[in-house]
Amino acid sequence: MSLNGFVNRDKLHRFLNDYVAPEDNLIEELKTHHYAAVATELETGKEIWLTHGSLLKAVWASIALPGLFPAIRN
């Protein structure tokens, strides 16, 4: 299965980094302390709750749509 999508990976990464969260922001360091992004594991279809680690990667994983927005390995 291809992880590429219609949207360019590099441009999407720059957009998320500029407008959503810097590369080094961590979910566990957010002031709100109650943030989670929900994504789907492509191999199993299982729902995954992302509550730790890179905020940028969590947001990216939650908006990924096969064929449109490229998936990300987290």
PDB file of C-alpha atoms in Angstrom, residues 12-66:
ATOM      1  CA  LEU A  12       2.077  19.559   3.987  1.00  0.00           C
ATOM      2  CA  HIS A  13       4.898  19.236   6.519  1.00  0.00           C
ATOM      3  CA  ARG A  14       5.883  22.896   6.062  1.00  0.00           C
ATOM      4  CA  PHE A  15       2.242  24.022   6.366  1.00  0.00           C
ATOM      5  CA  LEU A  16       1.673  22.056   9.581  1.00  0.00           C
ATOM      6  CA  ASN A  17       4.986  23.254  11.005  1.00  0.00           C
ATOM      7  CA  ASP A  18       4.198  26.913  10.186  1.00  0.00           C
ATOM      8  CA  TYR A  19       0.498  27.057  11.093  1.00  0.00           C
ATOM      9  CA  VAL A  20      -0.307  24.217  13.478  1.00  0.00           C
ATOM     10  CA  ALA A  21       2.682  23.321  15.636  1.00  0.00           C
ATOM     11  CA  PRO A  22       6.467  23.642  15.525  1.00  0.00           C
ATOM     12  CA  GLU A  23       8.387  20.421  14.950  1.00  0.00           C
ATOM     13  CA  ASP A  24       9.540  20.140  18.572  1.00  0.00           C
ATOM     14  CA  ASN A  25       6.163  20.661  20.348  1.00  0.00           C
ATOM     15  CA  LEU A  26       5.169  17.641  22.428  1.00  0.00           C
ATOM     16  CA  ILE A  27       1.594  16.766  23.354  1.00  0.00           C
ATOM     17  CA  GLU A  28       2.532  16.119  26.977  1.00  0.00           C
ATOM     18  CA  GLU A  29       3.995  19.639  27.277  1.00  0.00           C
ATOM     19  CA  LEU A  30       0.799  21.434  26.177  1.00  0.00           C
ATOM     20  CA  LYS A  31      -0.778  23.736  28.763  1.00  0.00           C
ATOM     21  CA  THR A  32      -4.209  22.108  28.322  1.00  0.00           C
ATOM     22  CA  HIS A  33      -3.010  18.585  29.357  1.00  0.00           C
ATOM     23  CA  HIS A  34      -6.165  17.089  27.811  1.00  0.00           C
ATOM     24  CA  TYR A  35      -5.294  16.777  24.141  1.00  0.00           C
ATOM     25  CA  ALA A  36      -5.470  13.683  21.996  1.00  0.00           C
ATOM     26  CA  ALA A  37      -5.538  13.130  18.256  1.00  0.00           C
ATOM     27  CA  VAL A  38      -7.296  10.087  16.832  1.00  0.00           C
ATOM     28  CA  ALA A  39      -5.832   8.196  13.882  1.00  0.00           C
ATOM     29  CA  THR A  40      -6.335   4.823  12.213  1.00  0.00           C
ATOM     30  CA  GLU A  41      -3.742   2.083  11.925  1.00  0.00           C
ATOM     31  CA  LEU A  42      -3.728   1.303   8.200  1.00  0.00           C
ATOM     32  CA  GLU A  43      -2.938  -2.413   8.484  1.00  0.00           C
ATOM     33  CA  THR A  44      -5.703  -3.222  10.988  1.00  0.00           C
ATOM     34  CA  GLY A  45      -8.167  -0.332  10.815  1.00  0.00           C
ATOM     35  CA  LYS A  46      -7.763   0.001  14.580  1.00  0.00           C
ATOM     36  CA  GLU A  47      -8.444   3.388  16.214  1.00  0.00           C
ATOM     37  CA  ILE A  48      -5.319   4.872  17.790  1.00  0.00           C
ATOM     38  CA  TRP A  49      -5.389   7.673  20.383  1.00  0.00           C
ATOM     39  CA  LEU A  50      -2.229   9.774  20.247  1.00  0.00           C
ATOM     40  CA  THR A  51      -1.647  11.380  23.646  1.00  0.00           C
ATOM     41  CA  HIS A  52       2.169  11.611  23.789  1.00  0.00           C
ATOM     42  CA  GLY A  53       4.963  12.610  21.459  1.00  0.00           C
ATOM     43  CA  SER A  54       5.109  15.042  18.569  1.00  0.00           C
ATOM     44  CA  LEU A  55       2.031  17.254  18.254  1.00  0.00           C
ATOM     45  CA  LEU A  56       2.805  17.821  14.572  1.00  0.00           C
ATOM     46  CA  LYS A  57       2.952  14.073  13.841  1.00  0.00           C
ATOM     47  CA  ALA A  58      -0.250  13.459  15.819  1.00  0.00           C
ATOM     48  CA  VAL A  59      -2.160  16.105  13.859  1.00  0.00           C
ATOM     49  CA  TRP A  60      -0.751  14.787  10.584  1.00  0.00           C
ATOM     50  CA  ALA A  61      -1.736  11.215  11.463  1.00  0.00           C
ATOM     51  CA  SER A  62      -5.262  12.322  12.356  1.00  0.00           C
ATOM     52  CA  ILE A  63      -5.864  14.122   9.022  1.00  0.00           C
ATOM     53  CA  ALA A  64      -4.303  11.468   6.782  1.00  0.00           C
ATOM     54  CA  LEU A  65      -6.691  10.175   4.118  1.00  0.00           C
ATOM     55  CA  PRO A  66      -5.368   7.523   1.728  1.00  0.00           C
TER      56      PRO A  66
END
